[in-house]
Amino acid sequence: MINNIVIVGRLTKDPQIYEKEGRKLATFCVAVNRNYKDKEQNTICDYLYCKAFGKLATNIERYTNQGSLVGITGQMQSSKYSKEGQTHFVSEIFVETIKFMSKRLTKDNETLFESIPLETQQQTIEQSKSEVRETIEIV
């Protein structure tokens, strides 16, 4: 069985950061557009809740805020709990990797980092692959 989720969307609000026993947890919601529109030609969105731990949580805290465009891979996990006699079901994505795809702005609109163009990313990946091949040939 495969439980693999890949999404690209925008944070609906700033991530919530918690720390327990020295370990960080980031929780946030990502809005993901569907590939079709409703009868009135409005875009339909799904709102997916995500959790990230440790260094991922630290980076999410540092580099994202409301409206940030992110690419996420992870696993879907479902749970249930009872509250006031009613059973509630929750589905969340447990983040394995995250790609920051937009600029992070401070409150003073200063850019903390720039997005790297896709072409540059692909060139870097190809360069890394060729370096690995060269290293393997030497050994």
Short mmCIF file of N, CA and C in Angstrom, two decimals:
data_model
loop_
_atom_site.label_atom_id
_atom_site.label_comp_id
_atom_site.label_asym_id
_atom_site.label_seq_id
_atom_site.Cartn_x
_atom_site.Cartn_y
_atom_site.Cartn_z
N MET A 1 0.84 -1.18 0.00
CA MET A 1 0.00 0.00 0.00
C MET A 1 0.88 1.24 0.00
N ILE A 2 0.41 2.28 -0.65
CA ILE A 2 1.16 3.53 -0.74
C ILE A 2 0.35 4.65 -0.12
N ASN A 3 0.97 5.40 0.76
CA ASN A 3 0.35 6.57 1.37
C ASN A 3 1.30 7.73 1.12
N ASN A 4 1.15 8.36 -0.04
CA ASN A 4 2.04 9.45 -0.45
C ASN A 4 1.18 10.60 -0.95
N ILE A 5 1.39 11.77 -0.39
CA ILE A 5 0.62 12.96 -0.77
C ILE A 5 1.59 14.00 -1.32
N VAL A 6 1.22 14.63 -2.43
CA VAL A 6 1.99 15.73 -3.00
C VAL A 6 1.01 16.86 -3.27
N ILE A 7 1.25 18.03 -2.67
CA ILE A 7 0.36 19.18 -2.89
C ILE A 7 1.18 20.44 -3.11
N VAL A 8 0.57 21.39 -3.81
CA VAL A 8 1.11 22.74 -3.95
C VAL A 8 -0.03 23.68 -3.65
N GLY A 9 0.19 24.59 -2.71
CA GLY A 9 -0.87 25.52 -2.34
C GLY A 9 -0.32 26.64 -1.48
N ARG A 10 -1.24 27.45 -0.96
CA ARG A 10 -0.87 28.61 -0.14
C ARG A 10 -1.35 28.45 1.29
N LEU A 11 -0.53 28.91 2.24
CA LEU A 11 -0.91 28.89 3.64
C LEU A 11 -2.08 29.84 3.85
N THR A 12 -3.10 29.39 4.58
CA THR A 12 -4.28 30.21 4.82
C THR A 12 -4.05 31.22 5.94
N LYS A 13 -3.08 30.95 6.82
CA LYS A 13 -2.69 31.90 7.86
C LYS A 13 -1.29 31.53 8.33
N ASP A 14 -0.70 32.35 9.18
CA ASP A 14 0.64 32.06 9.69
C ASP A 14 0.64 30.72 10.41
N PRO A 15 1.73 29.96 10.28
CA PRO A 15 1.77 28.66 10.97
C PRO A 15 1.79 28.84 12.49
N GLN A 16 1.19 27.88 13.19
CA GLN A 16 1.22 27.85 14.65
C GLN A 16 2.39 26.99 15.07
N ILE A 17 3.21 27.49 15.97
CA ILE A 17 4.41 26.78 16.41
C ILE A 17 4.26 26.43 17.89
N TYR A 18 4.51 25.16 18.19
CA TYR A 18 4.47 24.67 19.57
C TYR A 18 5.80 24.00 19.87
N GLU A 19 6.18 24.03 21.12
CA GLU A 19 7.40 23.34 21.52
C GLU A 19 7.08 22.47 22.73
N LYS A 20 7.44 21.20 22.61
CA LYS A 20 7.19 20.25 23.69
C LYS A 20 8.43 19.39 23.85
N GLU A 21 8.96 19.36 25.06
CA GLU A 21 10.14 18.56 25.37
C GLU A 21 11.31 18.89 24.44
N GLY A 22 11.46 20.19 24.11
CA GLY A 22 12.57 20.62 23.27
C GLY A 22 12.39 20.34 21.79
N ARG A 23 11.24 19.85 21.40
CA ARG A 23 10.99 19.53 19.99
C ARG A 23 9.88 20.42 19.45
N LYS A 24 10.12 21.02 18.28
CA LYS A 24 9.14 21.93 17.70
C LYS A 24 8.11 21.18 16.87
N LEU A 25 6.90 21.76 16.84
CA LEU A 25 5.80 21.27 16.02
C LEU A 25 5.18 22.47 15.33
N ALA A 26 5.01 22.39 14.02
CA ALA A 26 4.34 23.43 13.26
C ALA A 26 3.03 22.86 12.73
N THR A 27 1.94 23.58 12.93
CA THR A 27 0.66 23.19 12.34
C THR A 27 0.20 24.34 11.46
N PHE A 28 -0.35 24.00 10.30
CA PHE A 28 -0.80 25.02 9.37
C PHE A 28 -1.78 24.41 8.39
N CYS A 29 -2.50 25.29 7.70
CA CYS A 29 -3.49 24.86 6.71
C CYS A 29 -3.07 25.38 5.34
N VAL A 30 -3.18 24.51 4.33
CA VAL A 30 -2.81 24.86 2.96
C VAL A 30 -4.06 24.79 2.08
N ALA A 31 -4.32 25.86 1.35
CA ALA A 31 -5.43 25.90 0.40
C ALA A 31 -4.91 25.43 -0.96
N VAL A 32 -5.57 24.41 -1.52
CA VAL A 32 -5.16 23.83 -2.80
C VAL A 32 -6.33 23.93 -3.77
N ASN A 33 -6.09 24.56 -4.91
CA ASN A 33 -7.14 24.69 -5.93
C ASN A 33 -7.41 23.37 -6.61
N ARG A 34 -8.67 23.14 -6.92
CA ARG A 34 -9.03 21.98 -7.74
C ARG A 34 -8.87 22.35 -9.21
N ASN A 35 -8.92 21.34 -10.08
CA ASN A 35 -8.69 21.56 -11.51
C ASN A 35 -9.94 21.98 -12.26
N TYR A 36 -11.01 22.26 -11.56
CA TYR A 36 -12.25 22.66 -12.22
C TYR A 36 -12.95 23.73 -11.39
N LYS A 37 -13.97 24.35 -11.97
CA LYS A 37 -14.73 25.41 -11.30
C LYS A 37 -16.17 24.98 -11.13
N ASP A 38 -16.89 25.68 -10.26
CA ASP A 38 -18.31 25.36 -10.04
C ASP A 38 -19.16 25.99 -11.15
N LYS A 39 -20.48 25.89 -11.02
CA LYS A 39 -21.39 26.39 -12.06
C LYS A 39 -21.25 27.88 -12.31
N GLU A 40 -20.89 28.64 -11.27
CA GLU A 40 -20.71 30.09 -11.41
C GLU A 40 -19.29 30.46 -11.79
N GLN A 41 -18.47 29.48 -12.19
CA GLN A 41 -17.08 29.67 -12.61
C GLN A 41 -16.18 30.16 -11.47
N ASN A 42 -16.54 29.82 -10.22
CA ASN A 42 -15.69 30.13 -9.07
C ASN A 42 -14.69 28.99 -8.86
N THR A 43 -13.47 29.35 -8.47
CA THR A 43 -12.46 28.34 -8.17
C THR A 43 -12.84 27.60 -6.90
N ILE A 44 -12.68 26.30 -6.92
CA ILE A 44 -12.98 25.48 -5.75
C ILE A 44 -11.66 25.11 -5.07
N CYS A 45 -11.61 25.26 -3.75
CA CYS A 45 -10.39 24.95 -2.99
C CYS A 45 -10.66 23.85 -1.98
N ASP A 46 -9.63 23.09 -1.70
CA ASP A 46 -9.62 22.18 -0.57
C ASP A 46 -8.67 22.76 0.46
N TYR A 47 -9.02 22.62 1.72
CA TYR A 47 -8.19 23.13 2.81
C TYR A 47 -7.63 21.93 3.56
N LEU A 48 -6.31 21.76 3.49
CA LEU A 48 -5.65 20.58 4.04
C LEU A 48 -4.79 20.98 5.23
N TYR A 49 -5.02 20.30 6.34
CA TYR A 49 -4.26 20.58 7.56
C TYR A 49 -2.97 19.77 7.56
N CYS A 50 -1.89 20.44 7.97
CA CYS A 50 -0.56 19.82 7.92
C CYS A 50 0.15 19.97 9.26
N LYS A 51 1.03 19.00 9.54
CA LYS A 51 1.89 19.04 10.72
C LYS A 51 3.32 18.73 10.30
N ALA A 52 4.27 19.44 10.92
CA ALA A 52 5.69 19.18 10.66
C ALA A 52 6.42 19.25 12.00
N PHE A 53 7.48 18.46 12.12
CA PHE A 53 8.20 18.35 13.37
C PHE A 53 9.67 18.73 13.19
N GLY A 54 10.34 19.07 14.30
CA GLY A 54 11.78 19.26 14.33
C GLY A 54 12.26 20.39 13.44
N LYS A 55 13.31 20.09 12.66
CA LYS A 55 13.93 21.10 11.80
C LYS A 55 12.96 21.62 10.74
N LEU A 56 12.09 20.74 10.23
CA LEU A 56 11.08 21.20 9.27
C LEU A 56 10.21 22.28 9.90
N ALA A 57 9.80 22.08 11.14
CA ALA A 57 8.96 23.06 11.84
C ALA A 57 9.71 24.38 12.01
N THR A 58 10.99 24.30 12.35
CA THR A 58 11.81 25.50 12.50
C THR A 58 11.89 26.27 11.19
N ASN A 59 12.10 25.57 10.08
CA ASN A 59 12.19 26.23 8.77
C ASN A 59 10.84 26.80 8.34
N ILE A 60 9.77 26.10 8.64
CA ILE A 60 8.43 26.62 8.31
C ILE A 60 8.17 27.90 9.09
N GLU A 61 8.54 27.91 10.36
CA GLU A 61 8.39 29.12 11.19
C GLU A 61 9.19 30.28 10.60
N ARG A 62 10.39 29.99 10.17
CA ARG A 62 11.32 31.02 9.68
C ARG A 62 10.94 31.55 8.30
N TYR A 63 10.48 30.68 7.39
CA TYR A 63 10.37 31.07 5.99
C TYR A 63 8.95 31.18 5.43
N THR A 64 7.92 30.96 6.25
CA THR A 64 6.56 31.07 5.71
C THR A 64 5.71 32.01 6.55
N ASN A 65 4.67 32.47 5.92
CA ASN A 65 3.62 33.23 6.60
C ASN A 65 2.35 33.09 5.76
N GLN A 66 1.29 33.75 6.16
CA GLN A 66 0.03 33.65 5.43
C GLN A 66 0.24 34.02 3.96
N GLY A 67 -0.26 33.16 3.07
CA GLY A 67 -0.16 33.41 1.63
C GLY A 67 1.06 32.81 0.97
N SER A 68 2.00 32.27 1.76
CA SER A 68 3.20 31.66 1.18
C SER A 68 2.83 30.47 0.31
N LEU A 69 3.45 30.40 -0.86
CA LEU A 69 3.25 29.26 -1.76
C LEU A 69 4.26 28.17 -1.39
N VAL A 70 3.76 26.96 -1.14
CA VAL A 70 4.61 25.85 -0.73
C VAL A 70 4.27 24.59 -1.51
N GLY A 71 5.27 23.76 -1.71
CA GLY A 71 5.08 22.42 -2.25
C GLY A 71 5.39 21.44 -1.13
N ILE A 72 4.51 20.50 -0.91
CA ILE A 72 4.65 19.59 0.23
C ILE A 72 4.51 18.15 -0.23
N THR A 73 5.36 17.28 0.32
CA THR A 73 5.15 15.84 0.20
C THR A 73 5.05 15.30 1.62
N GLY A 74 4.24 14.27 1.76
CA GLY A 74 4.06 13.69 3.09
C GLY A 74 3.10 12.53 3.06
N GLN A 75 2.62 12.19 4.24
CA GLN A 75 1.67 11.08 4.38
C GLN A 75 0.40 11.57 5.05
N MET A 76 -0.72 11.07 4.58
CA MET A 76 -2.02 11.38 5.17
C MET A 76 -2.23 10.48 6.37
N GLN A 77 -2.63 11.08 7.50
CA GLN A 77 -2.96 10.30 8.68
C GLN A 77 -4.30 10.75 9.20
N SER A 78 -5.13 9.79 9.55
CA SER A 78 -6.47 10.07 10.07
C SER A 78 -6.56 9.59 11.50
N SER A 79 -7.36 10.31 12.28
CA SER A 79 -7.61 9.91 13.66
C SER A 79 -9.02 10.32 14.03
N LYS A 80 -9.47 9.83 15.18
CA LYS A 80 -10.79 10.24 15.66
C LYS A 80 -10.71 10.47 17.16
N TYR A 81 -11.62 11.31 17.63
CA TYR A 81 -11.71 11.58 19.06
C TYR A 81 -13.16 11.89 19.40
N SER A 82 -13.50 11.76 20.67
CA SER A 82 -14.86 12.05 21.14
C SER A 82 -14.86 13.33 21.95
N LYS A 83 -15.85 14.17 21.69
CA LYS A 83 -16.00 15.41 22.43
C LYS A 83 -17.48 15.67 22.62
N GLU A 84 -17.87 15.79 23.86
CA GLU A 84 -19.27 16.03 24.22
C GLU A 84 -20.18 14.97 23.61
N GLY A 85 -19.73 13.72 23.63
CA GLY A 85 -20.54 12.60 23.16
C GLY A 85 -20.57 12.42 21.65
N GLN A 86 -19.87 13.27 20.90
CA GLN A 86 -19.84 13.15 19.45
C GLN A 86 -18.45 12.71 19.00
N THR A 87 -18.41 11.85 18.00
CA THR A 87 -17.15 11.39 17.44
C THR A 87 -16.75 12.32 16.30
N HIS A 88 -15.50 12.80 16.36
CA HIS A 88 -14.97 13.69 15.33
C HIS A 88 -13.82 12.98 14.63
N PHE A 89 -13.73 13.15 13.31
CA PHE A 89 -12.66 12.56 12.52
C PHE A 89 -11.77 13.69 12.00
N VAL A 90 -10.46 13.45 12.02
CA VAL A 90 -9.48 14.44 11.57
C VAL A 90 -8.52 13.77 10.60
N SER A 91 -8.26 14.43 9.48
CA SER A 91 -7.24 13.97 8.53
C SER A 91 -6.20 15.06 8.40
N GLU A 92 -4.92 14.69 8.53
CA GLU A 92 -3.83 15.64 8.45
C GLU A 92 -2.71 15.08 7.60
N ILE A 93 -1.96 15.98 6.98
CA ILE A 93 -0.76 15.57 6.24
C ILE A 93 0.43 15.75 7.17
N PHE A 94 1.18 14.67 7.38
CA PHE A 94 2.41 14.75 8.14
C PHE A 94 3.54 15.02 7.13
N VAL A 95 4.10 16.22 7.20
CA VAL A 95 5.04 16.72 6.20
C VAL A 95 6.37 15.97 6.28
N GLU A 96 6.81 15.49 5.11
CA GLU A 96 8.14 14.87 5.00
C GLU A 96 9.13 15.83 4.35
N THR A 97 8.68 16.55 3.31
CA THR A 97 9.51 17.58 2.68
C THR A 97 8.64 18.78 2.35
N ILE A 98 9.27 19.94 2.33
CA ILE A 98 8.56 21.16 1.96
C ILE A 98 9.47 21.99 1.07
N LYS A 99 8.90 22.59 0.05
CA LYS A 99 9.62 23.46 -0.87
C LYS A 99 8.99 24.84 -0.75
N PHE A 100 9.80 25.84 -0.40
CA PHE A 100 9.31 27.21 -0.28
C PHE A 100 9.36 27.83 -1.67
N MET A 101 8.19 28.18 -2.21
CA MET A 101 8.09 28.57 -3.62
C MET A 101 7.79 30.05 -3.82
N SER A 102 7.77 30.84 -2.76
CA SER A 102 7.53 32.27 -2.90
C SER A 102 8.41 33.04 -1.94
N LYS A 103 8.47 34.33 -2.15
CA LYS A 103 9.27 35.20 -1.29
C LYS A 103 8.67 35.22 0.11
N ARG A 104 9.53 35.33 1.11
CA ARG A 104 9.09 35.51 2.49
C ARG A 104 9.28 36.98 2.82
N LEU A 105 8.22 37.69 3.14
CA LEU A 105 8.31 39.10 3.45
C LEU A 105 8.19 39.32 4.95
N THR A 106 8.96 40.26 5.47
CA THR A 106 8.82 40.65 6.86
C THR A 106 7.69 41.66 6.95
N LYS A 107 7.41 42.13 8.16
CA LYS A 107 6.35 43.12 8.33
C LYS A 107 6.71 44.44 7.65
N ASP A 108 8.01 44.67 7.45
CA ASP A 108 8.47 45.89 6.76
C ASP A 108 8.61 45.67 5.26
N ASN A 109 8.06 44.57 4.75
CA ASN A 109 8.13 44.18 3.34
C ASN A 109 9.56 44.00 2.84
N GLU A 110 10.46 43.59 3.72
CA GLU A 110 11.82 43.25 3.31
C GLU A 110 11.85 41.77 2.97
N THR A 111 12.50 41.43 1.87
CA THR A 111 12.58 40.04 1.45
C THR A 111 13.63 39.31 2.25
N LEU A 112 13.27 38.17 2.85
CA LEU A 112 14.23 37.35 3.58
C LEU A 112 14.94 36.38 2.65
N PHE A 113 14.25 35.93 1.62
CA PHE A 113 14.88 35.07 0.63
C PHE A 113 14.14 35.20 -0.68
N GLU A 114 14.81 34.86 -1.74
CA GLU A 114 14.24 34.92 -3.08
C GLU A 114 13.93 33.51 -3.55
N SER A 115 12.88 33.38 -4.33
CA SER A 115 12.60 32.10 -4.96
C SER A 115 13.70 31.81 -5.98
N ILE A 116 14.07 30.56 -6.10
CA ILE A 116 15.05 30.16 -7.09
C ILE A 116 14.28 29.69 -8.32
N PRO A 117 14.56 30.27 -9.50
CA PRO A 117 13.84 29.86 -10.70
C PRO A 117 14.00 28.36 -10.95
N LEU A 118 12.95 27.74 -11.49
CA LEU A 118 12.94 26.30 -11.75
C LEU A 118 14.11 25.87 -12.62
N GLU A 119 14.44 26.66 -13.63
CA GLU A 119 15.57 26.31 -14.52
C GLU A 119 16.88 26.22 -13.72
N THR A 120 17.09 27.17 -12.82
CA THR A 120 18.31 27.16 -11.99
C THR A 120 18.32 25.94 -11.09
N GLN A 121 17.15 25.60 -10.51
CA GLN A 121 17.06 24.42 -9.66
C GLN A 121 17.42 23.17 -10.45
N GLN A 122 16.89 23.05 -11.66
CA GLN A 122 17.16 21.87 -12.49
C GLN A 122 18.63 21.80 -12.87
N GLN A 123 19.25 22.94 -13.18
CA GLN A 123 20.68 22.97 -13.51
C GLN A 123 21.51 22.52 -12.32
N THR A 124 21.15 22.97 -11.12
CA THR A 124 21.87 22.59 -9.91
C THR A 124 21.76 21.09 -9.67
N ILE A 125 20.57 20.54 -9.87
CA ILE A 125 20.36 19.10 -9.69
C ILE A 125 21.21 18.32 -10.69
N GLU A 126 21.20 18.72 -11.95
CA GLU A 126 21.99 18.04 -12.97
C GLU A 126 23.48 18.12 -12.66
N GLN A 127 23.93 19.29 -12.19
CA GLN A 127 25.34 19.45 -11.82
C GLN A 127 25.70 18.52 -10.66
N SER A 128 24.83 18.43 -9.68
CA SER A 128 25.07 17.53 -8.54
C SER A 128 25.14 16.08 -8.99
N LYS A 129 24.24 15.69 -9.90
CA LYS A 129 24.24 14.32 -10.41
C LYS A 129 25.55 14.00 -11.12
N SER A 130 26.04 14.95 -11.94
CA SER A 130 27.28 14.69 -12.66
C SER A 130 28.47 14.62 -11.70
N GLU A 131 28.46 15.42 -10.65
CA GLU A 131 29.53 15.35 -9.64
C GLU A 131 29.52 14.00 -8.93
N VAL A 132 28.33 13.49 -8.64
CA VAL A 132 28.21 12.18 -7.99
C VAL A 132 28.74 11.10 -8.92
N ARG A 133 28.38 11.17 -10.22
CA ARG A 133 28.86 10.18 -11.19
C ARG A 133 30.39 10.20 -11.27
N GLU A 134 30.97 11.39 -11.30
CA GLU A 134 32.43 11.53 -11.36
C GLU A 134 33.07 10.92 -10.11
N THR A 135 32.50 11.17 -8.96
CA THR A 135 33.02 10.62 -7.71
C THR A 135 32.96 9.11 -7.72
N ILE A 136 31.86 8.56 -8.23
CA ILE A 136 31.69 7.11 -8.29
C ILE A 136 32.73 6.50 -9.24
N GLU A 137 32.98 7.15 -10.39
CA GLU A 137 33.97 6.66 -11.34
C GLU A 137 35.36 6.65 -10.74
N ILE A 138 35.68 7.64 -9.92
CA ILE A 138 37.01 7.73 -9.30
C ILE A 138 37.20 6.58 -8.32
N VAL A 139 36.17 6.29 -7.54
CA VAL A 139 36.27 5.22 -6.55
C VAL A 139 36.31 3.92 -7.25
#
